[in-house]
């Protein structure tokens, strides 16, 4: 207190995990959806791979796009990564027959990437996202070409008696209160990384 207008806490207050990886693995993947209002939608991927073998490698990347656990699209790419520890590659691919995400129909997809070094599967990485276009214009906010009124609230992650240390079930419930009891379609997140469980539930609810 006395520095900023909300409470902050010390210590570890979320889940902790230890990740065991091979010498070549995916550090992160950023998915951008392009051209979503056309039939041919574009997956624009920034893929960050770690290489700790100390030598350049040619790798086969296998991509699977899933909807509700069912594969709806797939493609391959061959990439060369240098001996440097971190490599960034941009990959684009066109997909069709995709359902868009919005606040009424929050359609979500999962993209799974396998790295293969010869016959060896060295890593598998997945991320979940929706195909949508969000644009501010002079006359308002548009999602997927449809003008939409934003109705929202500000959200802090501090709870009575436990501070920031709330589990997945409570994070889900908080998002559900905002959506179903308070009727908002937007939430402002202040001012720090939120729980991934809260963000996941917001994606699911629209």
XYZ file of N, CA and C in Angstrom:
618
model
N 0.803 -1.207 0.000
C 0.000 0.000 0.000
C 0.839 1.262 0.000
N 0.159 2.393 -0.136
C 0.738 3.738 -0.075
C 1.582 4.096 -1.299
N 1.756 3.182 -2.245
C 2.519 3.471 -3.464
C 1.590 3.482 -4.667
N 0.791 2.459 -4.794
C -0.208 2.369 -5.859
C -1.567 2.125 -5.215
N -2.627 2.206 -6.013
C -3.976 2.200 -5.436
C -4.589 0.798 -5.353
N -3.752 -0.238 -5.327
C -4.253 -1.592 -5.096
C -3.163 -2.382 -4.387
N -3.556 -3.470 -3.749
C -2.616 -4.265 -2.972
C -1.795 -5.188 -3.871
N -0.534 -5.353 -3.537
C 0.311 -6.359 -4.185
C 0.853 -7.287 -3.105
N 1.214 -8.500 -3.521
C 1.622 -9.520 -2.566
C 2.943 -10.132 -3.006
N 3.658 -10.712 -2.067
C 4.906 -11.388 -2.375
C 4.716 -12.894 -2.413
N 5.763 -13.585 -2.862
C 5.729 -15.042 -2.855
C 5.144 -15.636 -4.121
N 5.160 -16.968 -4.187
C 4.615 -17.714 -5.323
C 3.159 -18.030 -5.023
N 2.250 -17.577 -5.862
C 0.826 -17.762 -5.578
C 0.090 -18.498 -6.696
N 0.821 -19.020 -7.692
C 0.199 -19.836 -8.737
C 0.948 -21.154 -8.872
N 0.401 -22.026 -9.743
C 1.009 -23.332 -9.936
C 2.452 -23.193 -10.424
N 3.278 -24.115 -10.004
C 4.668 -24.168 -10.445
C 4.906 -25.525 -11.103
N 5.607 -25.531 -12.231
C 5.906 -26.789 -12.909
C 7.347 -26.778 -13.378
N 7.900 -27.959 -13.532
C 9.248 -28.149 -14.058
C 9.124 -28.870 -15.391
N 9.650 -28.255 -16.446
C 9.495 -28.800 -17.789
C 10.787 -29.475 -18.237
N 10.678 -30.727 -18.644
C 11.811 -31.487 -19.163
C 11.713 -31.512 -20.681
N 12.742 -31.020 -21.373
C 12.709 -30.917 -22.829
C 13.929 -31.592 -23.444
N 13.817 -31.886 -24.735
C 14.962 -32.407 -25.489
C 15.842 -31.251 -25.953
N 16.893 -31.581 -26.698
C 17.830 -30.550 -27.143
C 17.181 -29.559 -28.105
N 16.183 -30.024 -28.876
C 15.477 -29.164 -29.820
C 14.004 -29.145 -29.420
N 13.486 -27.953 -29.154
C 12.097 -27.860 -28.709
C 11.529 -26.495 -29.075
N 10.194 -26.384 -28.968
C 9.500 -25.128 -29.254
C 9.377 -24.336 -27.970
N 9.921 -23.155 -27.969
C 9.851 -22.277 -26.809
C 8.499 -21.565 -26.741
N 8.000 -21.130 -27.914
C 6.742 -20.374 -27.928
C 6.230 -20.321 -29.363
N 4.934 -20.078 -29.505
C 4.338 -19.884 -30.823
C 3.258 -18.821 -30.709
N 3.315 -17.844 -31.589
C 2.340 -16.752 -31.613
C 1.499 -16.901 -32.868
N 0.182 -17.045 -32.696
C -0.736 -17.274 -33.812
C -1.473 -15.986 -34.136
N -1.413 -15.583 -35.398
C -2.199 -14.461 -35.889
C -3.120 -14.977 -36.993
N -4.382 -14.586 -36.948
C -5.324 -14.996 -37.987
C -5.542 -13.821 -38.933
N -5.382 -14.088 -40.212
C -5.483 -13.043 -41.232
C -6.626 -13.373 -42.204
N -7.155 -12.326 -42.832
C -8.107 -12.495 -43.930
C -9.316 -13.331 -43.491
N -9.776 -13.120 -42.259
C -10.770 -14.028 -41.693
C -12.156 -13.876 -42.313
N -12.443 -12.760 -42.981
C -13.760 -12.557 -43.569
C -13.876 -13.161 -44.964
N -12.776 -13.705 -45.480
C -12.787 -14.361 -46.779
C -12.872 -15.880 -46.589
N -13.135 -16.592 -47.680
C -13.180 -18.054 -47.602
C -11.810 -18.631 -47.261
N -10.766 -18.061 -47.886
C -9.399 -18.518 -47.625
C -8.819 -17.720 -46.458
N -8.859 -18.315 -45.285
C -8.322 -17.664 -44.086
C -6.861 -18.048 -43.914
N -6.083 -17.168 -43.335
C -4.640 -17.365 -43.263
C -4.210 -17.533 -41.814
N -3.475 -18.619 -41.566
C -2.765 -18.790 -40.299
C -1.377 -18.197 -40.459
N -1.057 -17.208 -39.654
C 0.249 -16.538 -39.694
C 0.949 -16.844 -38.370
N 1.980 -17.682 -38.410
C 2.592 -18.216 -37.196
C 4.011 -17.709 -37.029
N 4.299 -17.191 -35.845
C 5.677 -16.924 -35.441
C 6.087 -18.037 -34.490
N 7.034 -18.858 -34.937
C 7.451 -20.047 -34.195
C 8.862 -19.817 -33.662
N 9.017 -19.998 -32.353
C 10.320 -19.807 -31.700
C 10.827 -21.170 -31.230
N 11.959 -21.600 -31.803
C 12.512 -22.914 -31.491
C 13.878 -22.784 -30.839
N 14.116 -23.634 -29.859
C 15.412 -23.693 -29.183
C 16.213 -24.859 -29.727
N 17.500 -24.614 -29.984
C 18.409 -25.654 -30.481
C 19.663 -25.647 -29.614
N 19.830 -26.689 -28.820
C 20.984 -26.778 -27.925
C 21.927 -27.912 -28.317
N 21.870 -28.330 -29.584
C 22.777 -29.375 -30.053
C 24.089 -28.813 -30.586
N 24.092 -27.485 -30.804
C 25.318 -26.869 -31.270
C 25.627 -27.088 -32.737
N 24.619 -27.507 -33.510
C 24.819 -27.703 -34.939
C 23.517 -27.417 -35.674
N 23.647 -27.046 -36.952
C 22.469 -26.755 -37.758
C 21.716 -28.046 -38.062
N 20.384 -27.934 -38.160
C 19.565 -29.106 -38.395
C 18.450 -28.769 -39.378
N 18.041 -29.779 -40.159
C 16.841 -29.682 -40.978
C 15.749 -30.470 -40.272
N 14.641 -29.811 -40.008
C 13.578 -30.425 -39.223
C 12.278 -30.450 -40.011
N 11.448 -31.437 -39.714
C 10.117 -31.541 -40.305
C 9.093 -31.119 -39.257
N 8.290 -30.117 -39.591
C 7.241 -29.639 -38.692
C 5.893 -30.125 -39.200
N 5.151 -30.771 -38.338
C 3.819 -31.265 -38.688
C 2.778 -30.490 -37.882
N 1.852 -29.824 -38.587
C 0.839 -28.989 -37.963
C -0.527 -29.658 -38.081
N -1.256 -29.697 -36.981
C -2.615 -30.242 -36.964
C -3.546 -29.207 -36.337
N -4.613 -28.852 -37.078
C -5.611 -27.910 -36.574
C -6.821 -28.712 -36.102
N -7.179 -28.553 -34.829
C -8.244 -29.335 -34.213
C -9.412 -28.445 -33.818
N -10.627 -28.972 -33.963
C -11.855 -28.324 -33.473
C -12.608 -29.341 -32.636
N -12.754 -29.050 -31.348
C -13.410 -29.971 -30.419
C -12.751 -31.353 -30.452
N -11.422 -31.359 -30.559
C -10.670 -32.598 -30.529
C -10.579 -33.330 -31.857
N -11.282 -32.860 -32.884
C -11.264 -33.491 -34.202
C -10.370 -32.696 -35.146
N -9.541 -33.397 -35.911
C -8.641 -32.743 -36.854
C -9.415 -32.237 -38.054
N -9.282 -30.934 -38.336
C -9.991 -30.331 -39.463
C -9.037 -29.875 -40.566
N -7.749 -29.800 -40.274
C -6.764 -29.403 -41.281
C -5.374 -29.829 -40.800
N -4.469 -30.000 -41.753
C -3.099 -30.344 -41.410
C -2.151 -29.979 -42.536
N -0.903 -29.699 -42.185
C 0.098 -29.372 -43.193
C 1.489 -29.608 -42.612
N 2.482 -29.668 -43.517
C 3.872 -29.890 -43.122
C 4.741 -28.742 -43.621
N 5.840 -28.530 -42.926
C 6.873 -27.614 -43.384
C 8.241 -28.181 -43.007
N 9.194 -28.019 -43.911
C 10.592 -28.319 -43.591
C 11.300 -27.014 -43.287
N 12.040 -26.967 -42.197
C 12.755 -25.761 -41.828
C 14.190 -26.117 -41.481
N 15.073 -25.181 -41.743
C 16.464 -25.293 -41.323
C 16.686 -24.348 -40.145
N 17.244 -24.870 -39.078
C 17.608 -24.004 -37.966
C 19.120 -24.043 -37.801
N 19.680 -22.913 -37.450
C 21.126 -22.787 -37.323
C 21.577 -23.314 -35.970
N 22.862 -23.242 -35.739
C 23.431 -23.707 -34.475
C 23.173 -22.734 -33.330
N 22.620 -21.544 -33.650
C 22.292 -20.602 -32.590
C 21.196 -21.181 -31.702
N 21.189 -20.766 -30.449
C 20.283 -21.373 -29.472
C 18.813 -21.109 -29.795
N 18.486 -19.890 -30.254
C 17.093 -19.529 -30.495
C 16.889 -19.193 -31.960
N 15.878 -19.805 -32.567
C 15.560 -19.548 -33.965
C 14.094 -19.169 -34.086
N 13.810 -18.119 -34.864
C 12.433 -17.706 -35.127
C 12.109 -17.973 -36.588
N 10.968 -18.607 -36.824
C 10.515 -18.871 -38.180
C 9.076 -18.404 -38.331
N 8.779 -17.767 -39.462
C 7.420 -17.359 -39.773
C 6.836 -18.323 -40.795
N 5.663 -18.837 -40.507
C 5.015 -19.836 -41.361
C 3.594 -19.379 -41.624
N 3.174 -19.447 -42.878
C 1.807 -19.089 -43.250
C 1.149 -20.258 -43.970
N -0.156 -20.403 -43.709
C -0.904 -21.474 -44.360
C -2.359 -21.054 -44.478
N -2.992 -21.409 -45.616
C -4.394 -21.078 -45.883
C -5.281 -22.229 -45.424
N -6.363 -21.879 -44.714
C -7.341 -22.874 -44.275
C -8.735 -22.421 -44.697
N -9.634 -23.377 -44.862
C -11.008 -23.093 -45.292
C -11.988 -23.768 -44.331
N -13.259 -23.422 -44.507
C -14.348 -24.015 -43.711
C -14.110 -23.816 -42.216
N -13.798 -22.584 -41.863
C -13.498 -22.228 -40.479
C -14.653 -21.410 -39.899
N -15.015 -21.705 -38.649
C -16.030 -20.930 -37.942
C -15.353 -19.841 -37.111
N -15.876 -18.627 -37.201
C -15.249 -17.495 -36.549
C -15.585 -17.436 -35.057
N -14.695 -16.776 -34.311
C -14.899 -16.512 -32.880
C -15.497 -15.127 -32.716
N -16.552 -15.026 -31.893
C -17.036 -13.726 -31.446
C -17.668 -13.905 -30.074
N -18.261 -12.814 -29.527
C -18.784 -12.877 -28.167
C -20.053 -13.716 -28.059
N -20.689 -14.018 -29.185
C -21.900 -14.847 -29.192
C -21.566 -16.300 -29.487
N -20.649 -16.515 -30.415
C -20.231 -17.866 -30.798
C -18.705 -17.977 -30.639
N -18.253 -18.286 -29.432
C -16.801 -18.322 -29.179
C -16.146 -19.619 -29.659
N -16.075 -19.773 -30.983
C -15.468 -20.966 -31.572
C -13.957 -20.946 -31.378
N -13.444 -21.984 -30.783
C -12.013 -22.085 -30.512
C -11.410 -23.272 -31.255
N -10.160 -23.086 -31.690
C -9.392 -24.130 -32.363
C -8.099 -24.360 -31.589
N -7.554 -25.550 -31.761
C -6.261 -25.882 -31.173
C -5.289 -26.227 -32.296
N -4.120 -25.620 -32.265
C -3.075 -25.918 -33.234
C -1.964 -26.683 -32.530
N -1.698 -27.892 -33.032
C -0.680 -28.765 -32.459
C 0.480 -28.865 -33.443
N 1.701 -28.664 -32.942
C 2.902 -28.713 -33.773
C 3.819 -29.810 -33.250
N 4.206 -30.713 -34.139
C 5.196 -31.738 -33.816
C 6.505 -31.416 -34.535
N 7.613 -31.474 -33.824
C 8.939 -31.354 -34.439
C 9.525 -32.748 -34.584
N 9.916 -33.089 -35.801
C 10.537 -34.382 -36.047
C 11.940 -34.183 -36.607
N 12.879 -34.825 -35.963
C 14.274 -34.841 -36.411
C 14.546 -36.244 -36.925
N 14.360 -36.410 -38.258
C 14.391 -37.757 -38.806
C 13.153 -38.509 -38.350
N 13.346 -39.663 -37.722
C 12.222 -40.452 -37.210
C 11.900 -40.146 -35.753
N 12.613 -39.197 -35.162
C 12.450 -38.907 -33.737
C 11.543 -37.703 -33.526
N 10.511 -37.890 -32.701
C 9.670 -36.773 -32.290
C 10.376 -36.052 -31.153
N 10.854 -34.838 -31.422
C 11.632 -34.123 -30.409
C 10.782 -33.218 -29.539
N 9.614 -32.787 -30.038
C 8.773 -31.926 -29.205
C 7.380 -31.854 -29.788
N 6.416 -31.578 -28.920
C 5.029 -31.301 -29.322
C 4.560 -30.079 -28.545
N 3.983 -29.143 -29.275
C 3.528 -27.880 -28.675
C 2.116 -27.595 -29.182
N 1.249 -27.095 -28.307
C -0.113 -26.775 -28.733
C -0.539 -25.441 -28.149
N -1.417 -24.759 -28.865
C -1.986 -23.501 -28.395
C -3.410 -23.399 -28.901
N -4.244 -22.676 -28.154
C -5.661 -22.543 -28.494
C -5.957 -21.095 -28.849
N -6.827 -20.890 -29.830
C -7.104 -19.539 -30.318
C -8.399 -19.545 -31.117
N -8.837 -18.362 -31.513
C -9.998 -18.219 -32.367
C -9.668 -17.380 -33.595
N -10.389 -17.614 -34.659
C -10.262 -16.807 -35.872
C -11.210 -15.623 -35.736
N -10.670 -14.418 -35.638
C -11.508 -13.233 -35.532
C -10.745 -12.004 -35.970
N -11.496 -10.987 -36.401
C -10.935 -9.678 -36.748
C -11.557 -8.648 -35.827
N -10.726 -7.968 -35.043
C -11.190 -6.940 -34.118
C -10.609 -5.595 -34.559
N -11.481 -4.629 -34.864
C -11.049 -3.349 -35.434
C -11.813 -2.205 -34.782
N -11.085 -1.165 -34.389
C -11.713 0.085 -33.964
C -11.763 1.036 -35.153
N -12.956 1.593 -35.431
C -13.146 2.598 -36.463
C -13.669 3.878 -35.810
N -13.815 4.924 -36.594
C -14.257 6.203 -36.051
C -15.629 6.101 -35.393
N -16.477 5.216 -35.916
C -17.841 5.125 -35.391
C -18.022 3.979 -34.401
N -16.941 3.315 -34.010
C -17.095 2.275 -32.999
C -16.210 1.065 -33.226
N -16.539 -0.004 -32.513
C -15.758 -1.239 -32.521
C -16.454 -2.281 -33.397
N -15.648 -2.977 -34.202
C -16.179 -4.001 -35.099
C -15.465 -5.325 -34.852
N -16.245 -6.387 -34.712
C -15.679 -7.722 -34.645
C -16.222 -8.529 -35.824
N -15.305 -9.027 -36.632
C -15.657 -9.783 -37.842
C -16.586 -8.989 -38.753
N -16.345 -7.681 -38.844
C -17.133 -6.826 -39.719
C -18.450 -6.368 -39.144
N -18.788 -6.771 -37.920
C -20.062 -6.417 -37.291
C -19.821 -5.419 -36.175
N -20.524 -4.278 -36.229
C -20.375 -3.272 -35.186
C -20.923 -3.806 -33.872
N -20.130 -3.667 -32.816
C -20.477 -4.257 -31.525
C -20.249 -3.247 -30.417
N -21.237 -3.103 -29.544
C -21.089 -2.226 -28.388
C -20.322 -2.959 -27.298
N -19.282 -2.328 -26.809
C -18.483 -2.905 -25.738
C -19.074 -2.511 -24.387
N -19.392 -3.519 -23.599
C -19.925 -3.310 -22.253
C -19.016 -4.080 -21.306
N -18.293 -3.357 -20.440
C -17.304 -4.071 -19.648
C -17.048 -3.481 -18.284
N -16.181 -4.177 -17.567
C -15.756 -3.784 -16.227
C -14.256 -3.983 -16.103
N -13.695 -3.381 -15.057
C -12.296 -3.597 -14.715
C -12.187 -4.792 -13.760
N -11.084 -5.524 -13.852
C -10.935 -6.742 -13.048
C -9.583 -6.744 -12.346
N -9.614 -6.891 -11.024
C -8.409 -7.171 -10.248
C -8.473 -8.610 -9.745
N -7.320 -9.210 -9.526
C -7.285 -10.622 -9.166
C -7.181 -10.866 -7.659
N -7.379 -9.845 -6.843
C -7.287 -10.001 -5.401
C -8.635 -10.425 -4.819
N -8.624 -11.474 -4.012
C -9.830 -11.997 -3.378
C -9.709 -11.887 -1.856
N -10.838 -11.787 -1.163
C -10.793 -11.725 0.306
C -10.095 -12.945 0.914
N -9.255 -12.697 1.874
C -8.597 -13.709 2.706
C -7.465 -14.475 2.006
N -7.471 -14.557 0.686
C -6.440 -15.352 0.003
C -5.587 -14.530 -0.959
N -5.909 -13.254 -1.142
C -5.113 -12.428 -2.039
C -5.194 -12.898 -3.481
N -4.030 -13.191 -4.069
C -3.979 -13.603 -5.475
C -4.061 -15.122 -5.645
N -4.030 -15.869 -4.554
C -3.842 -17.324 -4.637
C -5.164 -18.064 -4.789
N -5.862 -17.825 -5.889
C -7.126 -18.511 -6.137
C -6.935 -19.602 -7.181
N -7.549 -20.774 -6.993
C -7.354 -21.904 -7.907
C -8.154 -21.744 -9.194
N -8.008 -22.722 -10.059
C -8.675 -22.717 -11.361
C -10.185 -22.580 -11.233
N -10.792 -23.310 -10.306
C -12.250 -23.289 -10.167
C -12.767 -21.882 -9.861
N -12.068 -21.159 -8.999
C -12.487 -19.801 -8.646
C -12.253 -18.836 -9.804
N -11.164 -19.016 -10.546
C -10.900 -18.167 -11.710
C -11.995 -18.356 -12.758
N -12.401 -19.605 -12.976
C -13.489 -19.885 -13.917
C -14.789 -19.210 -13.447
N -15.080 -19.356 -12.157
C -16.318 -18.794 -11.628
C -16.338 -17.280 -11.757
N -15.215 -16.627 -11.558
C -15.149 -15.174 -11.666
C -15.498 -14.716 -13.080
N -14.960 -15.413 -14.087
C -15.288 -15.080 -15.478
C -16.760 -15.337 -15.770
N -17.313 -16.400 -15.209
C -18.723 -16.719 -15.436
C -19.639 -15.687 -14.803
N -19.260 -15.141 -13.648
C -20.051 -14.071 -13.026
C -20.097 -12.844 -13.931
N -18.948 -12.489 -14.487
C -18.895 -11.334 -15.382
C -19.793 -11.532 -16.594
N -19.758 -12.726 -17.168
C -20.510 -12.991 -18.394
C -22.004 -13.164 -18.134
N -22.349 -14.021 -17.186
C -23.740 -14.437 -17.039
C -24.532 -13.623 -16.020
N -23.887 -13.151 -14.967
C -24.616 -12.395 -13.952
C -24.565 -10.892 -14.196
N -23.430 -10.391 -14.663
C -23.283 -8.956 -14.894
C -23.481 -8.569 -16.359
N -23.469 -9.536 -17.265
C -23.827 -9.295 -18.660
C -22.835 -8.493 -19.461
N -21.544 -8.586 -19.143
C -20.551 -7.824 -19.897
C -19.957 -8.679 -21.012
N -19.406 -8.020 -22.019
C -18.703 -8.736 -23.082
C -17.234 -8.329 -23.174
N -16.788 -7.478 -22.241
C -15.409 -7.001 -22.233
C -14.930 -6.901 -20.794
N -13.688 -7.250 -20.561
C -13.107 -7.075 -19.234
C -11.721 -6.466 -19.381
N -11.473 -5.396 -18.617
C -10.151 -4.753 -18.589
C -9.337 -5.405 -17.479
N -8.152 -5.893 -17.815
C -7.318 -6.624 -16.869
C -6.224 -5.707 -16.338
N -6.253 -5.486 -15.028
C -5.305 -4.567 -14.387
C -4.511 -5.305 -13.326
N -3.253 -4.961 -13.274
C -2.346 -4.322 -14.244
C -1.119 -5.214 -14.351
N -1.343 -6.503 -14.518
C -0.311 -7.517 -14.324
C -0.767 -8.770 -15.075
N 0.111 -9.720 -15.268
C -0.321 -10.969 -15.936
C -1.412 -11.681 -15.131
N -2.534 -11.925 -15.767
C -3.653 -12.595 -15.115
C -3.443 -14.115 -15.101
N -4.247 -14.786 -14.308
C -4.238 -16.245 -14.290
C -4.606 -16.785 -15.667
N -3.870 -17.766 -16.136
C -4.182 -18.367 -17.440
C -5.561 -19.017 -17.417
N -6.009 -19.455 -16.231
C -7.329 -20.073 -16.138
C -8.430 -19.040 -16.378
N -8.251 -17.838 -15.854
C -9.229 -16.775 -16.090
C -9.261 -16.409 -17.569
N -8.105 -16.274 -18.185
C -8.044 -15.929 -19.605
C -8.647 -17.033 -20.463
N -8.366 -18.289 -20.121
C -8.927 -19.412 -20.875
C -10.453 -19.402 -20.811
N -10.995 -19.139 -19.627
C -12.453 -19.147 -19.488
C -13.073 -17.983 -20.238
N -12.420 -16.836 -20.266
C -12.911 -15.712 -21.068
C -12.961 -16.087 -22.547
N -11.935 -16.781 -23.031
C -11.936 -17.240 -24.424
C -13.105 -18.168 -24.686
N -13.387 -19.043 -23.744
C -14.465 -20.024 -23.921
C -15.851 -19.404 -23.872
N -16.003 -18.346 -23.071
C -17.302 -17.730 -22.884
C -17.607 -16.640 -23.910
N -16.572 -16.126 -24.562
C -16.768 -15.014 -25.488
C -16.739 -13.670 -24.803
